[in-house]
CSV table of C-alpha atoms and ligand atoms in Angstrom, one decimal:
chain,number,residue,atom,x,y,z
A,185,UNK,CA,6.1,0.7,24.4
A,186,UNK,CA,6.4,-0.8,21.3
A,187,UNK,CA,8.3,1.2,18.8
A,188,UNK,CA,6.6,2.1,15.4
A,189,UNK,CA,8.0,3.4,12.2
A,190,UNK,CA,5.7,5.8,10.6
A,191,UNK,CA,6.7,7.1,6.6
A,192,UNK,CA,5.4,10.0,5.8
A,193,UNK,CA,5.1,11.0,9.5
A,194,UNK,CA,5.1,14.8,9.0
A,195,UNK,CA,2.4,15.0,6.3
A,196,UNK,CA,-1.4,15.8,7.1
A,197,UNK,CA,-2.7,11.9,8.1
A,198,UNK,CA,0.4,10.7,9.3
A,199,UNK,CA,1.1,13.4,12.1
A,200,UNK,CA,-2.0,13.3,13.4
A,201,UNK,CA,-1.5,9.3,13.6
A,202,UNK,CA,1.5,9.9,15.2
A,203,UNK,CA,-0.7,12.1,18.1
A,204,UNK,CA,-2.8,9.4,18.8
A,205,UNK,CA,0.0,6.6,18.3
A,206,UNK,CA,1.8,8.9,21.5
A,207,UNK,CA,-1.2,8.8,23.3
A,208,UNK,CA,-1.9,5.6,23.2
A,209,UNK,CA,1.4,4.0,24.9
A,210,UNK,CA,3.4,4.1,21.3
A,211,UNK,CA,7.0,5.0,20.4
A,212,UNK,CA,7.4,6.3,17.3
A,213,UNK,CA,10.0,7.4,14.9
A,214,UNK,CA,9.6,8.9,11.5
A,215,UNK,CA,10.3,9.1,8.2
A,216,UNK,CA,9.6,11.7,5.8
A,217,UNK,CA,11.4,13.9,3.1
A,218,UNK,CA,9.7,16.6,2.8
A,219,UNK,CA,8.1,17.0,0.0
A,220,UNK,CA,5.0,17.4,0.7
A,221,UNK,CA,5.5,18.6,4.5
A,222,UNK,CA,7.5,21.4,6.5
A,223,UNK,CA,9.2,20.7,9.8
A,224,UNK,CA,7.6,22.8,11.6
A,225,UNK,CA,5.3,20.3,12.0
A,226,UNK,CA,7.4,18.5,14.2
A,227,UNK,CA,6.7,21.6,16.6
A,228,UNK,CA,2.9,20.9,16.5
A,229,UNK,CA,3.3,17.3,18.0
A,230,UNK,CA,5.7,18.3,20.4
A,231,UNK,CA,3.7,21.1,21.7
A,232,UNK,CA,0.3,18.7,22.0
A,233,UNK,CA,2.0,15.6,22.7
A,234,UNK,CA,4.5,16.7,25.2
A,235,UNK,CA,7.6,14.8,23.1
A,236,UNK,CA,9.9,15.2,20.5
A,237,UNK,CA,9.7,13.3,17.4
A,238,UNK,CA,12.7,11.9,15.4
A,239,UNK,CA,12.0,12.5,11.8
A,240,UNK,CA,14.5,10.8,9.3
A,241,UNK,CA,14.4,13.4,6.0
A,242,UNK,CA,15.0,10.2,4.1
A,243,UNK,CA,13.7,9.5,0.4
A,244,UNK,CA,12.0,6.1,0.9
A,245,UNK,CA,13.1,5.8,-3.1
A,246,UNK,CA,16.4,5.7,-2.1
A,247,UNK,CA,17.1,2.0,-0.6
A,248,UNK,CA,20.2,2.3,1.2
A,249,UNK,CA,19.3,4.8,3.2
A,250,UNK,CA,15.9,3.4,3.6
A,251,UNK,CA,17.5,0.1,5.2
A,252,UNK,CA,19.8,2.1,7.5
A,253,UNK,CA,16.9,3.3,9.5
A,254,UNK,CA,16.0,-0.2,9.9
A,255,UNK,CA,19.8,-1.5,11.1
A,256,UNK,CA,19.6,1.5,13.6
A,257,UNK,CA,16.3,0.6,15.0
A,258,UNK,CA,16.3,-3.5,14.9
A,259,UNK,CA,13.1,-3.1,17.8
A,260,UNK,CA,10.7,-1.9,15.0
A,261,UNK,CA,7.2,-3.5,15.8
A,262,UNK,CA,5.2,-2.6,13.0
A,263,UNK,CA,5.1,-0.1,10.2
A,264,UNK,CA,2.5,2.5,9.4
A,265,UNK,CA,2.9,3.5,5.2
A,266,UNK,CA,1.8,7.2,4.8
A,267,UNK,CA,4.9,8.1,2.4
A,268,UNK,CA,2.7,8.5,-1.0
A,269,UNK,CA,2.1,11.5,-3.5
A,270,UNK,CA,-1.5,12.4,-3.3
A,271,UNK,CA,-2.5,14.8,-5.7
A,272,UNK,CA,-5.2,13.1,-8.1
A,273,UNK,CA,-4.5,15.8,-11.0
A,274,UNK,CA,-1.1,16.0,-10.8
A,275,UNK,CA,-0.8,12.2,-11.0
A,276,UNK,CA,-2.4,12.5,-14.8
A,277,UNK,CA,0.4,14.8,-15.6
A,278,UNK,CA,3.0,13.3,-13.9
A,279,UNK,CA,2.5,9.4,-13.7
A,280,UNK,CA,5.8,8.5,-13.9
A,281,UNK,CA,6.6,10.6,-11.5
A,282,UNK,CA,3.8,8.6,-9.2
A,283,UNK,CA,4.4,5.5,-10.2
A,284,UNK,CA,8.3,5.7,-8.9
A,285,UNK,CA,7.7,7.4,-5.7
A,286,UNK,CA,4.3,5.7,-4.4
A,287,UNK,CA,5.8,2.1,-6.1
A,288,UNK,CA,9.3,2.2,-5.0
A,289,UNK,CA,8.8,3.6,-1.9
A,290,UNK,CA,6.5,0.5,-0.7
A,291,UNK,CA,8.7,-2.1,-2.7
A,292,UNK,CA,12.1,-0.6,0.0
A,293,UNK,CA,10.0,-0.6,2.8
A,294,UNK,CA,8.6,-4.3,1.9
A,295,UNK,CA,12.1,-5.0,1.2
A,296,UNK,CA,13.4,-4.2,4.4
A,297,UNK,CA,10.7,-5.8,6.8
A,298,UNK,CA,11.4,-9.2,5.0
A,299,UNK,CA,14.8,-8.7,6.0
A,300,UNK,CA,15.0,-7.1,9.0
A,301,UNK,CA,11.6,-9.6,10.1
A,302,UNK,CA,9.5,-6.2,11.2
A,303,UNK,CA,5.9,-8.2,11.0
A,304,UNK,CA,3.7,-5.9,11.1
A,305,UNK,CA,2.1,-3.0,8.2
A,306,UNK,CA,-0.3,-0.7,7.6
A,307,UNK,CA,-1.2,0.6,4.4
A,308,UNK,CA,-2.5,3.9,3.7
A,309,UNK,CA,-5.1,2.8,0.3
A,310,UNK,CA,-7.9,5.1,-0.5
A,311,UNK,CA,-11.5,4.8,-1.7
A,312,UNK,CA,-10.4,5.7,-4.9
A,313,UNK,CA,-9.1,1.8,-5.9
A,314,UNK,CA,-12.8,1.1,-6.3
A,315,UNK,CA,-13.2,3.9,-9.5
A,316,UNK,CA,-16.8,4.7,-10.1
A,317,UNK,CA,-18.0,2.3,-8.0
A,318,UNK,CA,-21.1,0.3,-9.1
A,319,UNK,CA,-23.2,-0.3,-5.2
A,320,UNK,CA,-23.5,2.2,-2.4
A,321,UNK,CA,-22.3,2.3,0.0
A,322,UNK,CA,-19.0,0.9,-0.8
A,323,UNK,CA,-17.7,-2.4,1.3
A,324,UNK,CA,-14.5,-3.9,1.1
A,325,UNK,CA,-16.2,-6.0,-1.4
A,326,UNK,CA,-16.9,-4.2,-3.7
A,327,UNK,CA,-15.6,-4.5,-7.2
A,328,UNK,CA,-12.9,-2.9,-8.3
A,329,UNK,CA,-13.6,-0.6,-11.5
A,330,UNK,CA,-11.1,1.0,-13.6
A,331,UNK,CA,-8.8,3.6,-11.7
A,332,UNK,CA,-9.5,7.4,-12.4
A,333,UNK,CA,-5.8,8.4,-12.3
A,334,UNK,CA,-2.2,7.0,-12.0
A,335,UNK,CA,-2.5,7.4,-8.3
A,336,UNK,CA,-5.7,5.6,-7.7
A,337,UNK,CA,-4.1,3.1,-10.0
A,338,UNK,CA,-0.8,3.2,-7.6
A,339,UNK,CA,-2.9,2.5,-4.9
A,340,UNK,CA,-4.8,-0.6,-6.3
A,341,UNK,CA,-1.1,-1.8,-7.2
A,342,UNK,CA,0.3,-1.1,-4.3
A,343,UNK,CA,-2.8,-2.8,-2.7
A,344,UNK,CA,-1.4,-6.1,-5.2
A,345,UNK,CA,1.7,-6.0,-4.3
A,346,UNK,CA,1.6,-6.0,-0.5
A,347,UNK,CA,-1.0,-9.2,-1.3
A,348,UNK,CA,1.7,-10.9,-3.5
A,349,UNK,CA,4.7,-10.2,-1.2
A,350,UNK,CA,3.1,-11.4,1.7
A,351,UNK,CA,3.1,-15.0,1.5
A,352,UNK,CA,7.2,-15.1,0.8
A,353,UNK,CA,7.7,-12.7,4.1
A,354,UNK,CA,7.3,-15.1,6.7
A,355,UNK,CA,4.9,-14.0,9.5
A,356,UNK,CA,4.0,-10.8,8.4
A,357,UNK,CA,1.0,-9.6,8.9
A,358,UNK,CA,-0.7,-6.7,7.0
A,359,UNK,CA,-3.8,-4.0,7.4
A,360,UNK,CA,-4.7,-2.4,3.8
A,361,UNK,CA,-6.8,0.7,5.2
A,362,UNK,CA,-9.0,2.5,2.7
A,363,UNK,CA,-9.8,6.2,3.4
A,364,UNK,CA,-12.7,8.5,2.0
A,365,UNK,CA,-12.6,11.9,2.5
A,366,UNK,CA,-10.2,12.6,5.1
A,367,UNK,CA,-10.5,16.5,6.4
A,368,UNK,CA,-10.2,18.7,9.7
A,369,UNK,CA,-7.4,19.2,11.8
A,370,UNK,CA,-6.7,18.7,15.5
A,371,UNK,CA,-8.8,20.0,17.9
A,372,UNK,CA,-5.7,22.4,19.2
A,373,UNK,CA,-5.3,23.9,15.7
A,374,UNK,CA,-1.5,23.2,16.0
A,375,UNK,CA,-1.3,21.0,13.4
A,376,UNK,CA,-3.4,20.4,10.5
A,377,UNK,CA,-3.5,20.1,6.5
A,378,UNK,CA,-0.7,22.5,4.6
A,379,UNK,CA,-0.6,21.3,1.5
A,380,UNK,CA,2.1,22.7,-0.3
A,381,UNK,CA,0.5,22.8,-4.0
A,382,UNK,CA,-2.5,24.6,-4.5
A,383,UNK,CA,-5.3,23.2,-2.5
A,384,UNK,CA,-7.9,21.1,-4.8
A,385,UNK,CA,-10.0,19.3,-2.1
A,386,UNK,CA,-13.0,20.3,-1.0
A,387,UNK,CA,-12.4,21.6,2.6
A,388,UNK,CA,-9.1,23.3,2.3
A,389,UNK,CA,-10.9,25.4,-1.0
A,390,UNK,CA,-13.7,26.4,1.5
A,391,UNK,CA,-11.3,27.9,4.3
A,392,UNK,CA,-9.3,29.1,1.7
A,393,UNK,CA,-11.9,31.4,0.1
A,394,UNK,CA,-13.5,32.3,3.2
A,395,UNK,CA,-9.8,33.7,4.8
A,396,UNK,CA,-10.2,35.6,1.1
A,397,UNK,CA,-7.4,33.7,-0.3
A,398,UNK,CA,-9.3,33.1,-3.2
A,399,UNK,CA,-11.8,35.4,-4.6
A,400,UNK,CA,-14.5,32.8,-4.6
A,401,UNK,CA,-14.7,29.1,-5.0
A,402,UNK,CA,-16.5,27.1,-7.3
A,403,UNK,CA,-18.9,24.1,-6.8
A,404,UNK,CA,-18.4,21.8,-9.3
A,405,UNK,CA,-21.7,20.8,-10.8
A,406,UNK,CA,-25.2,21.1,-9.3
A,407,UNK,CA,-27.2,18.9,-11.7
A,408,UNK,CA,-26.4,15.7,-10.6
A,409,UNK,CA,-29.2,13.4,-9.5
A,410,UNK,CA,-28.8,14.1,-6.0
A,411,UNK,CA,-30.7,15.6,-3.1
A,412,UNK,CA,-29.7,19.0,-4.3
A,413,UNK,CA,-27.7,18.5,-7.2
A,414,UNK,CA,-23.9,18.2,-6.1
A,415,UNK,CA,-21.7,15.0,-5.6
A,416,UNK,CA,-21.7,13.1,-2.4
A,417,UNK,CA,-18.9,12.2,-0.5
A,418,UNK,CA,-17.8,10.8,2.9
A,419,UNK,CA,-15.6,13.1,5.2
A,420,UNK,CA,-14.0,11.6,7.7
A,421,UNK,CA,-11.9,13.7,10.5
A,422,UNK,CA,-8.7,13.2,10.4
A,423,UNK,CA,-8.5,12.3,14.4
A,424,UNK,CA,-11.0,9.4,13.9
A,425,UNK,CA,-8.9,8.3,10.9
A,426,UNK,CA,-5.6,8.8,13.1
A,427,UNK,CA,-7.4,6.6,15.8
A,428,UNK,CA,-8.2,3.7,13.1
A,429,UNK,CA,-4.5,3.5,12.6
A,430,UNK,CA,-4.0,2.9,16.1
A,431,UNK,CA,-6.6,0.3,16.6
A,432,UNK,CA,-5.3,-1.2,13.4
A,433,UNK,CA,-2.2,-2.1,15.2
A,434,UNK,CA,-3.4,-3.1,18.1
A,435,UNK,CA,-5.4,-5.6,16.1
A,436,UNK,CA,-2.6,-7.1,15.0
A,437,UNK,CA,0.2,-6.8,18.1
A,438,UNK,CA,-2.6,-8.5,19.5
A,439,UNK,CA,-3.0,-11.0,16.8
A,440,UNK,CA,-6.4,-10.9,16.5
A,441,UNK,CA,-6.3,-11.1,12.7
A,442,UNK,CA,-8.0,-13.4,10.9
A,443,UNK,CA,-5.9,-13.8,7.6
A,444,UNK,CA,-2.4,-12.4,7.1
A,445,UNK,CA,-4.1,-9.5,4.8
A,446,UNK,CA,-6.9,-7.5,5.7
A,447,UNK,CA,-9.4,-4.6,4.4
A,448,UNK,CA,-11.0,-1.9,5.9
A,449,UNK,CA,-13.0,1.2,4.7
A,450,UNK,CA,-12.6,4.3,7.1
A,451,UNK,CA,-15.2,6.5,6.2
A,452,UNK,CA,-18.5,8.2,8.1
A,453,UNK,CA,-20.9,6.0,6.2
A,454,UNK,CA,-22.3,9.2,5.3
A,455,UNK,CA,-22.9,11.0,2.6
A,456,UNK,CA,-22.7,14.6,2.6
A,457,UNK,CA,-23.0,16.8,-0.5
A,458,UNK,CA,-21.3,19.3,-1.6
A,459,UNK,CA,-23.9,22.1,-0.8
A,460,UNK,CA,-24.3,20.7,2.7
A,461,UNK,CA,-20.4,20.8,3.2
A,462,UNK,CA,-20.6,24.3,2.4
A,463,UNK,CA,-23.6,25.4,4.6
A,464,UNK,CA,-21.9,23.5,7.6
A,465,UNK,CA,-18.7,25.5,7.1
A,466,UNK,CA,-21.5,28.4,7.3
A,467,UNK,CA,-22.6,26.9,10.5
A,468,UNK,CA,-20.0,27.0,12.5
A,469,UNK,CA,-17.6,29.6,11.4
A,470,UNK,CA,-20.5,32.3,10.6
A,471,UNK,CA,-18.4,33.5,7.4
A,472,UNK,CA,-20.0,32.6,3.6
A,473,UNK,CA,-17.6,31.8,1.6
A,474,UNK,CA,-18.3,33.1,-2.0
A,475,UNK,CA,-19.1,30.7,-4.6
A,476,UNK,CA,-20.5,29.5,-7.4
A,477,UNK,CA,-22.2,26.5,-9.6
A,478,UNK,CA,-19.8,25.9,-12.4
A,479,UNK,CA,-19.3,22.5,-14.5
A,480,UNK,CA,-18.9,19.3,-13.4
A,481,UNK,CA,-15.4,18.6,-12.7
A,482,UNK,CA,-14.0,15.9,-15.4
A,483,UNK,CA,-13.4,12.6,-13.5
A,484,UNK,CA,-15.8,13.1,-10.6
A,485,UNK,CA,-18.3,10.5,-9.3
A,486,UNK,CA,-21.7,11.1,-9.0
A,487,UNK,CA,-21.7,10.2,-5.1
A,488,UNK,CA,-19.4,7.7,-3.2
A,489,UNK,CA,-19.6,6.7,0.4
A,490,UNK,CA,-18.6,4.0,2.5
A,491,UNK,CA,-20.0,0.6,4.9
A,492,UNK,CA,-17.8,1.0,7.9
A,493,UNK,CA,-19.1,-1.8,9.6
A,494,UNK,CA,-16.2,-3.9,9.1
A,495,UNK,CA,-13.8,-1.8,10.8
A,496,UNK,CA,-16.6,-0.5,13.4
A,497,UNK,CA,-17.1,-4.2,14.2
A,498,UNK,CA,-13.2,-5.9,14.2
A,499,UNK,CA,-11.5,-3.1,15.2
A,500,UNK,CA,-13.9,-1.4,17.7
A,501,UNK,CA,-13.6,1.7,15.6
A,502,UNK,CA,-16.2,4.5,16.6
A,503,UNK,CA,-16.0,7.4,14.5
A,504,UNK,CA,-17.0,10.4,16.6
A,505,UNK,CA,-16.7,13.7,14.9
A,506,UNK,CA,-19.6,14.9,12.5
A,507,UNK,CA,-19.5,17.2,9.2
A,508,UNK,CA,-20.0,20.8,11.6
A,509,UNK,CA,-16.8,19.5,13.8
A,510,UNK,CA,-14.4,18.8,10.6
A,511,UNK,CA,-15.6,22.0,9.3
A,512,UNK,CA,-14.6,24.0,12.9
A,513,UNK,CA,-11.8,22.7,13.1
A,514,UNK,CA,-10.4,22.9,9.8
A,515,UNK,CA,-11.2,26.3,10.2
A,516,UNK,CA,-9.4,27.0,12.9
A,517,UNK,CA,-6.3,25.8,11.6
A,518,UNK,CA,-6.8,27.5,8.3
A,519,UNK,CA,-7.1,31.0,10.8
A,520,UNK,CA,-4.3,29.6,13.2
A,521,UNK,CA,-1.2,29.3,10.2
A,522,UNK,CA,-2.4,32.3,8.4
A,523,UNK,CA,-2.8,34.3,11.5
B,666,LIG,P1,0.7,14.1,2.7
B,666,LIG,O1,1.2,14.5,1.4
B,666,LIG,O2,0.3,15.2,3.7
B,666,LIG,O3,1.6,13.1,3.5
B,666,LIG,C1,2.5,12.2,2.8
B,666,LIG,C2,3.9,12.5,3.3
B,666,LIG,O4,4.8,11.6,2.7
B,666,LIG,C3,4.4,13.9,3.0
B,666,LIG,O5,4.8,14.6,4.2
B,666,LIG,C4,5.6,13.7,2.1
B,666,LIG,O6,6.6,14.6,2.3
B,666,LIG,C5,6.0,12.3,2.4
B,666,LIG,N1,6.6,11.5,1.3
B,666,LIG,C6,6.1,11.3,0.1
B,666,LIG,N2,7.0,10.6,-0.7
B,666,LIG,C7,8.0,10.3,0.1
B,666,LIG,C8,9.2,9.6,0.0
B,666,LIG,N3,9.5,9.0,-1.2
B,666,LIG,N4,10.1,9.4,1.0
B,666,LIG,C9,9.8,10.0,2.2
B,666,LIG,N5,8.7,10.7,2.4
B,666,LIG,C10,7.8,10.9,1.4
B,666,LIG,O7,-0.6,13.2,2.4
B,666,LIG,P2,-1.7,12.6,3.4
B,666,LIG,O8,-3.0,13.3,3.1
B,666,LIG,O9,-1.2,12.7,4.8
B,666,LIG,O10,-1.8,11.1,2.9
B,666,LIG,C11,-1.1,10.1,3.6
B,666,LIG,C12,-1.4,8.8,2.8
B,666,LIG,O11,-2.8,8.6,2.8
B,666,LIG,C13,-1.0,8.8,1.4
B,666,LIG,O12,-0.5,7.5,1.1
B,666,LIG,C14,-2.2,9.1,0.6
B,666,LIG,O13,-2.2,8.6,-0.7
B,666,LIG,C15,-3.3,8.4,1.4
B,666,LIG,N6,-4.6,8.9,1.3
B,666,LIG,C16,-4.8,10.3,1.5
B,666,LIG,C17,-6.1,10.8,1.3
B,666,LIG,C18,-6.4,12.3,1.5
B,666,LIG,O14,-7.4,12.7,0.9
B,666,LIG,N7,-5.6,13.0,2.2
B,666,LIG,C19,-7.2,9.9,1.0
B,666,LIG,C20,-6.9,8.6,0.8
B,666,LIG,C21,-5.6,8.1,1.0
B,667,LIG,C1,-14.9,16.5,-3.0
B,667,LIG,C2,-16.2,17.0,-3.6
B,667,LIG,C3,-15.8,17.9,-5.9
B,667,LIG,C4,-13.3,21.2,-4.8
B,667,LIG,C5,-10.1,12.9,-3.6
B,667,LIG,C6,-9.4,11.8,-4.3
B,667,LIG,C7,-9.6,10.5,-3.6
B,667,LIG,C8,-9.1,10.7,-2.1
B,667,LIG,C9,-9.9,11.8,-1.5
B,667,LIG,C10,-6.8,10.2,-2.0
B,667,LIG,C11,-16.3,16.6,-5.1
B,667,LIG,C12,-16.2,19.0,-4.9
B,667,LIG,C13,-14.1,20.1,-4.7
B,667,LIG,C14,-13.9,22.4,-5.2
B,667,LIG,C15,-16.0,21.3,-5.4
B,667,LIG,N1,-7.7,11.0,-2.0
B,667,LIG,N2,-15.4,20.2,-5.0
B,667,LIG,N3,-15.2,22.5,-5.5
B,667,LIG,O1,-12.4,14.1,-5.5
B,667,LIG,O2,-13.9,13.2,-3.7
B,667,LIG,O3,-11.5,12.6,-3.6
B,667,LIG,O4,-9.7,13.0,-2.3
B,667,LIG,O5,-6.8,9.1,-2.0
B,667,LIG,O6,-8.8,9.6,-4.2
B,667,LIG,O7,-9.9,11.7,-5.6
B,667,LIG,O8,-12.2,14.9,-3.1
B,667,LIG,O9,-12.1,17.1,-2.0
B,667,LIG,O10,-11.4,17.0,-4.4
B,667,LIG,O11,-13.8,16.8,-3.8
B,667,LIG,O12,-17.2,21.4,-5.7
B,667,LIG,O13,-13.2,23.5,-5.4
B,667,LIG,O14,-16.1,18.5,-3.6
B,667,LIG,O15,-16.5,18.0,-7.1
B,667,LIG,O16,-17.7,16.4,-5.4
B,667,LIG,P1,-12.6,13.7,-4.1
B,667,LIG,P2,-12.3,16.5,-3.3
C-alpha cells in the first residue's frame, strides 16, 4: 500500500481523489488548513470509504511545520498538490494574497521532496494557463496566451517552477495535470463541492438558485457566436477527474513515464454551453431554475474545450460520466447539505 501525501485533501478535488486513491489499494494522509474546507468532510470519506483519514491542519506556507509531516512519515511515495486558492475573481483583488499561498506552498512541498527524496508529484494546473486560447480543442500543446488572473498566472508559474526544479531533485518524477471544468459530486451525495465564498461557477449557481438560495441566476451573455449564443466549456465529473489522479500515479510507481515532466488535459473533450448546462440540470432534477440573459461576464472566453487523447491514451483514462450525471449528482449534494 503505498502511502501518499495529498495537500489540500479535504477540499472539493482532493477528497474525492482521496475516495478513489482508498479504493484503489492507496494509503493516504492529508494535509489541509482549512481554509477553503470544513472537517466534516473527513466524515464523508469515512462513511463511503470505510476509513479514517488523518488530516494535518497545517499551513503548507509555513515550512517548518510543512517538513515535520515529512520526518514523521519518511515512507511517502508520491505527492498529490491540491493545496491552491481557486477563486479566479478574488485572485484580481487579492494577488498577493495568491501569489504567497499557491507559490509558497508548492516551493515547501518541493523543498521537502528534494530533501526527504519523495519522487513522485502531481500537480493540480488548470486549463486556464492556456488564456484565450487560439485552436480548439486545446492540447497540451497548445500555446500559452496571456493569463486572465493572478491565479491562472500562479498556475502557469507554478507549472515553471516544478519544470526548473526538477532537474536539481534527483530522480523525481512529475505529472502537471490540467483540469477544465471540474463539477458533480460523489455518487453517495456525502461529499461534494462547499465552497465557502459565494459560489461563482457555473454548477454550484444552478443548484443554488434552483434550492431558492438565490432568487434567480444569470447567464452571462447569449450573443456569442455559438450554437445558441452562450460560452462553451468542458465539465468534467469530479470522480473521473479523481480517477486521473490515480492513474497518474500509477503511471509513474510504475515508471512508465517517458520524461521526468509530463502534461495532461483532463477534460470531456466536449463542449457544452451554457444553455445546455442549464436544460440538463432541467433534465434530471425536473426543477427550472430562474434565470436570465444578462452581459457577458468581463474576462470570459468565447468557448474552450479540451483534446484528451493524451491522457485517454498514456494513462488509460476513460472518462465515463456525461453532462445529465454531473448535473444529478451535484444536485443531490446541493439537496443533501441543505437538507
Ligand atoms: P478547494 O478550495 O476545494 O481545495 C483546495 C484545498 O486546499 C482547500 O481545502 C484549502 O483549505 C486547502 N489549502 C489552500 N491553501 C492551503 C495551504 N496554504 N495550506 C494547506 N491547505 C491549503 O479547491 P479544488 O476545487 O478542490 O481545487 C484543487 C486544486 O485544483 C487547486 O490547486 C485548484 O487551483 C485546482 N483546480 C481547480 C479547478 C476547479 O474549478 N475546481 C479547476 C482547475 C484547477
Ligand atoms: C462557466 C460558464 C460563464 C456562472 C473557471 C476558471 C478556470 C477553472 C475552472 C480553476 C462561463 C457561465 C457562470 C453564472 C454563467 N478553475 N456562467 N452564470 O470561468 O469557465 O472557469 O473554473 O482553475 O480557471 O476560470 O467557469 O463555472 O465560472 O463558468 O453564465 O452565474 O458559465 O460565463 O461561460 P470558467 P465558471
Amino acid at each position: 500500500m503505498p502511502k501518499i501525501l495529498v495537500t489540500g485533501g479535504c477540499g472539493y478535488i482532493g477528497s474525492h481523489t482521496i475516495v478513489d486513491l482508498i479504493e484503489h489499494g492507496f494509503e493516504v494522509v492529508s494535509v489541509d488548513n482549512f481554509c477553503n474546507a470544513d472537517a466534516s468532510v473527513l466524515d464523508g470519506m469515512e462513511a463511503i470509504t470505510g476509513r479514517r483519514v488523518f488530516n494535518y491542519a497545517t499551513d503548507l506556507c509555513y515550512l517548518p511545520a510543512t517538513r515535520l509531516i515529512f520526518e514523521e512519515h519518511p515512507d511517502i511515495a508520491g505527492v498529490i498538490h491540491f493545496a491552491a486558492l481557486k477563486a479566479v475573481g478574488e485572485s484580481v483583488e487579492q494577488p498577493l494574497r495568491y501569489f504567497h499561498n499557491n507559490l509558497n506552498s508548492l516551493l515547501h512541498i518541493l523543498t521537502c521532496m528534494r530533501d526527504f527524496g519523495v519522487r513522485h508529484l502531481i500537480f493540480s494546473s488548470s486549463c486556464s494557463v492556456y488564456g484565450n486560447a487560439a485552436e480548439l480543442p486545446v492540447t497540451e500543446t497548445t500555446p500559452w496566451q496571456e493569463a486572465e488572473s493572478p491565479y491562472g498566472r500562479s498556475k502557469q508559474m507554478g507549472e515553471q517552477i516544478i519544470r526548473d526544479a526538477l532537474p536539481a531533485c534527483p530522480g523525481m518524477n512529475s505529472i502537471l495535470l490540467r483540469y477544465f471544468n471540474p463539477a458533480g459530486a460523489h455518487p453517495s451525495a456525502l461529499i461534494g463541492e462547499s465552497p465557502s465564498n459565494p459560489a461563482s461557477n457555473l454548477v454550484p449557481v444552478i443548484t443554488e438558485t434552483a434550492m431558492g438560495l438565490r432568487r434567480e441566476m444569470t447567464v452571462f451573455g447569449a450573443d456569442y457566436p455559438t450554437r445558441d449564443g452562450s460560452c462553451v466549456r468542458d465539465y468534467i465529473h469530479v470522480m473521473d477527474l479523481a480517477n486521473a489522479h490515480t492513474k497518474a500515479l500509477q503511471y509513474l510507481l510504475e515508471q512508465r513515464n517517458e520524461s521526468p515532466c509530463e502534461v495532461f488535459n483532463l477534460g470531456m473533450g466536449q463542449g457544452v454551453t451554457v444553455l445546455e448546462a442549464l436544460a440538463a440540470f432541467e433534465r434530471v432534477s425536473g426543477v427550472q431554475p430562474a434565470y436570465q440573459i444578462g452581459l457577458r461576464r468581463p474576462g470570459d472566453v468565447v468557448a474552450v474545450y479540451a483534446d484528451n487523447a493524451r491522457a485517454v491514451e498514456r494513462l488509460g483514462w476513460q472518462p465515463g460520466y456525461r453532462i445529465d450525471d454531473i448535473m444529478r449528482s451535484a444536485w443531490d449534494w446541493e439537496q443533501r447539505r441543505r437538507g
